[in-house]
Amino acid sequence: MKVTGKVAVVTGGGGGIGGALAERLAAEGARVIVSDIDPTAASNVVARIDETSPGVAVSLGGDASKTEDITALIALAEDTYGPVDLYFANAGISGAPGLDASEAEWDLSFDVNVRAHIRAAQLLVPTWLERGEGYFVSTASAAGLLTQIGSATYSTTKHAAVGFSEWLNVTYGDQGIRVSCLCPMGVNTKLLYEGKDSGDALGVAATNAVLSAGEVLEPSDVAEIVLAAMDAEQFLILPHTDVLEMYRRKGADYDRWLHGMRRYQKTLMGRTN
């Protein structure tokens, strides 16, 4: 699908991948609603867009996991530009390392990383089915395909995000609803370094695992790859091409892969046995 002339909503749009997506969409002729839990960050992205493409983007602060805030985003889009064509469920959080996460932290991770996608789809898909067209882009992670050393909440919820995207694609893909799932590894964002900054050994290992697994891409590079994949209506978007081979090896011999991951974790944490 070409994004020119389309109306897009980007959550987690105040920076990182979301901010880069918003800017790239605007540059390609889309009209964009930029949302972030930090309203100042979202408005700053719109200000940058206005420098080259005035009037094609507006911002709204809000929690991407709350139905009422998603409803407000959709309403703002409709009132400003028209019905939503593209929805980027991009907001995400990392979570506490290991089993130390509280019930509240688990709930928050599921809300932001999974239920936010579900709630947005519940609001948008019925309308898209009536119109015969719509595009849902879920930002998951390579951790949703390969798991992650460190954060149980992140790994688990990103797997769930991939699963929900697959279900959407299977269920509605023949009815005009396009679905893509973005699964990057290292991207130069604040989220990448949260584990290292946590001071927890597993958290540090989580960051180091990503940093040592392959190239760390800039958000703008990822945004370019996403739009190219959408143009091709490709489901699985892998900015790091090595992820596909890793995923194949995992499926080919699960036990060997798990053994290798345990060995890799020990290396990262400075253990030798």
XYZ file of C-alpha atoms in Angstrom:
273
model
C 0.000 0.000 0.000
C 1.217 3.470 -0.854
C 1.045 5.845 2.111
C 0.650 9.024 0.060
C -2.640 10.708 0.933
C -3.388 8.254 3.738
C -4.257 9.183 7.320
C -1.960 7.548 9.855
C -1.859 7.269 13.633
C 1.503 6.564 15.268
C 1.649 5.699 18.963
C 4.891 6.039 20.845
C 5.577 8.731 18.278
C 7.521 11.110 20.498
C 10.893 9.653 19.543
C 12.784 6.554 18.470
C 11.144 4.388 15.841
C 7.771 6.076 16.303
C 9.141 9.561 15.760
C 11.068 8.421 12.697
C 7.965 6.715 11.304
C 5.899 9.864 11.784
C 8.483 12.002 9.995
C 8.913 9.539 7.142
C 5.154 9.147 6.674
C 4.761 12.915 6.453
C 7.635 13.149 3.975
C 5.904 10.540 1.810
C 2.652 12.506 1.708
C 0.643 10.988 4.551
C -1.208 12.997 7.177
C -0.164 11.943 10.641
C -1.485 11.930 14.183
C 1.526 11.666 16.501
C 0.744 10.283 19.931
C 2.950 9.739 22.950
C 2.508 9.457 26.689
C 4.846 12.465 26.784
C 2.827 15.174 25.012
C 5.814 17.495 24.715
C 7.829 14.840 22.882
C 4.933 14.284 20.468
C 4.532 18.009 19.797
C 8.270 18.317 19.181
C 8.051 15.698 16.432
C 5.174 17.614 14.842
C 7.240 20.813 15.023
C 10.030 19.102 13.069
C 7.534 17.884 10.480
C 6.081 21.397 10.163
C 9.478 22.737 9.137
C 9.261 20.931 5.807
C 5.613 19.831 5.523
C 3.416 22.291 7.416
C -0.096 21.243 8.330
C 0.231 17.516 7.695
C 0.697 16.420 11.308
C -0.866 17.070 14.691
C -0.074 15.621 18.103
C -2.005 14.361 21.079
C -0.662 13.146 24.386
C -2.128 9.929 25.699
C -1.704 6.379 26.888
C -1.704 4.018 23.905
C -2.991 1.186 26.086
C -6.208 2.934 27.180
C -9.314 2.508 25.048
C -10.490 6.054 25.748
C -7.162 7.500 24.595
C -7.145 5.390 21.413
C -10.717 6.560 20.769
C -9.563 10.161 21.159
C -6.754 9.599 18.642
C -9.139 8.173 16.078
C -11.574 11.043 16.636
C -8.809 13.643 16.243
C -7.716 12.016 12.994
C -11.248 11.981 11.624
C -11.953 15.581 12.632
C -8.634 16.856 11.254
C -7.889 14.770 8.181
C -10.482 12.027 7.731
C -10.858 8.320 8.565
C -7.776 6.453 9.783
C -6.161 4.363 7.055
C -2.958 3.295 8.815
C -2.440 2.519 12.497
C 1.044 2.036 13.898
C 0.837 0.300 17.293
C 4.368 1.312 18.147
C 4.368 2.262 21.847
C 6.280 -0.208 24.004
C 8.059 -0.677 27.324
C 10.883 -2.969 28.393
C 10.079 -4.162 31.936
C 12.015 -5.451 34.920
C 14.723 -8.106 34.474
C 14.212 -11.731 35.526
C 11.363 -12.757 37.802
C 11.555 -9.572 39.826
C 8.692 -7.895 37.995
C 5.659 -7.260 40.195
C 2.078 -8.103 39.238
C 1.588 -4.433 38.413
C 4.643 -4.451 36.120
C 3.412 -7.571 34.335
C 0.000 -5.954 33.873
C 1.581 -2.767 32.514
C 3.739 -4.711 30.038
C 0.749 -6.664 28.766
C -1.309 -3.473 28.536
C 1.259 -1.469 26.567
C 2.908 -4.206 24.491
C -0.149 -6.341 23.685
C -3.544 -5.063 24.823
C -2.878 -1.676 23.238
C -2.770 -3.479 19.884
C -5.887 -5.493 20.655
C -7.875 -2.444 21.773
C -6.881 -0.441 18.712
C -7.857 -3.293 16.394
C -11.212 -3.673 18.137
C -11.977 -0.036 17.375
C -10.589 0.104 13.834
C -11.153 -3.246 12.152
C -14.992 -3.104 11.989
C -14.792 0.256 10.198
C -12.024 -0.966 7.912
C -14.099 -4.000 6.977
C -16.943 -1.682 5.962
C -14.538 0.408 3.878
C -12.762 -2.675 2.496
C -9.325 -1.378 3.419
C -7.003 -0.607 6.338
C -3.437 -1.249 7.455
C -2.342 -2.262 10.967
C 1.385 -2.183 11.751
C 2.475 -3.749 15.031
C 5.882 -2.965 16.477
C 6.986 -6.147 18.229
C 10.660 -7.144 18.399
C 13.093 -9.842 17.387
C 12.548 -10.861 21.018
C 9.056 -11.889 19.931
C 10.591 -14.443 17.584
C 13.819 -15.400 19.369
C 13.118 -14.489 23.032
C 15.303 -12.129 25.030
C 17.975 -12.626 27.628
C 16.982 -10.521 30.614
C 13.409 -9.276 30.752
C 10.704 -11.911 31.072
C 7.950 -9.314 30.673
C 9.411 -7.964 27.434
C 10.082 -11.342 25.868
C 6.677 -12.757 26.786
C 4.618 -9.773 25.689
C 6.519 -9.343 22.424
C 5.807 -12.995 21.589
C 2.154 -12.226 22.263
C 2.288 -9.156 20.013
C 3.618 -11.278 17.147
C 0.904 -13.845 17.781
C -1.864 -11.251 17.700
C -0.526 -9.777 14.461
C -0.461 -13.230 12.889
C -4.052 -13.807 13.973
C -5.178 -10.482 12.513
C -3.499 -11.287 9.226
C -4.962 -14.778 8.988
C -8.456 -13.679 10.012
C -8.842 -10.499 7.963
C -6.122 -10.611 5.317
C -8.577 -11.644 2.591
C -10.996 -8.857 3.522
C -8.823 -5.866 2.711
C -7.055 -5.587 6.053
C -3.284 -5.480 5.676
C -1.161 -6.379 8.687
C 2.585 -6.094 9.178
C 4.675 -6.964 12.217
C 7.960 -5.144 12.812
C 10.609 -7.226 14.618
C 13.918 -5.348 14.870
C 16.932 -6.162 17.022
C 19.160 -3.287 18.068
C 17.886 0.198 17.286
C 19.531 3.306 18.670
C 16.781 4.355 21.053
C 16.454 4.938 24.779
C 14.722 1.564 25.138
C 17.820 -0.307 23.975
C 19.921 0.925 26.886
C 17.373 0.626 29.708
C 18.656 -2.821 30.721
C 22.247 -1.635 30.912
C 21.216 1.403 32.929
C 19.185 -0.724 35.372
C 22.296 -1.961 37.218
C 20.800 -5.480 37.308
C 23.071 -8.238 35.964
C 20.329 -9.685 33.765
C 19.404 -6.219 32.558
C 23.000 -5.479 31.594
C 23.169 -8.856 29.840
C 19.981 -8.003 27.919
C 21.484 -4.848 26.476
C 24.835 -6.487 25.768
C 23.112 -9.385 24.019
C 21.482 -7.015 21.554
C 24.597 -4.893 21.085
C 26.704 -7.956 20.292
C 24.126 -9.676 18.069
C 24.392 -7.359 15.106
C 24.382 -3.818 13.802
C 22.544 -1.161 15.791
C 20.365 0.701 13.309
C 19.172 4.278 13.454
C 15.388 4.799 13.780
C 15.317 6.567 10.409
C 16.767 3.449 8.765
C 14.041 1.326 10.318
C 11.316 3.735 9.202
C 12.536 3.526 5.609
C 12.478 -0.278 5.752
C 8.962 -0.277 7.231
C 7.494 1.877 4.474
C 9.153 -0.235 1.798
C 7.689 -3.379 3.383
C 4.247 -1.768 3.544
C 4.499 -0.901 -0.129
C 5.025 -4.620 -0.750
C 2.373 -5.521 1.867
C 4.878 -7.800 3.574
C 3.845 -9.266 6.930
C 7.134 -9.840 8.757
C 9.411 -6.800 8.708
C 12.980 -7.669 9.690
C 15.328 -4.665 9.549
C 18.105 -7.015 10.717
C 18.204 -9.710 8.052
C 20.157 -12.110 10.314
C 17.017 -12.552 12.435
C 15.401 -14.716 9.769
C 18.291 -17.187 9.784
C 18.302 -17.239 13.596
C 14.567 -17.940 13.549
C 15.033 -20.791 11.103
C 17.722 -22.363 13.274
C 15.478 -22.096 16.302
C 12.658 -23.913 14.526
C 14.965 -26.533 13.041
C 16.363 -27.672 16.405
C 14.671 -26.069 19.396
C 16.687 -27.875 22.073
C 19.998 -27.010 20.450
C 18.901 -23.388 20.185
C 17.896 -23.255 23.869
C 21.215 -24.782 24.881
C 23.022 -22.178 22.800
C 21.031 -19.360 24.359
C 21.860 -20.569 27.875
C 25.538 -20.767 26.938
C 25.377 -17.268 25.435
C 23.723 -15.911 28.587
C 26.503 -17.345 30.755
C 29.099 -15.718 28.528
C 27.371 -12.367 28.750
C 27.149 -12.555 32.518
C 30.802 -13.530 32.866
C 30.234 -17.148 33.873
C 32.153 -20.021 32.315
C 30.263 -23.090 33.493
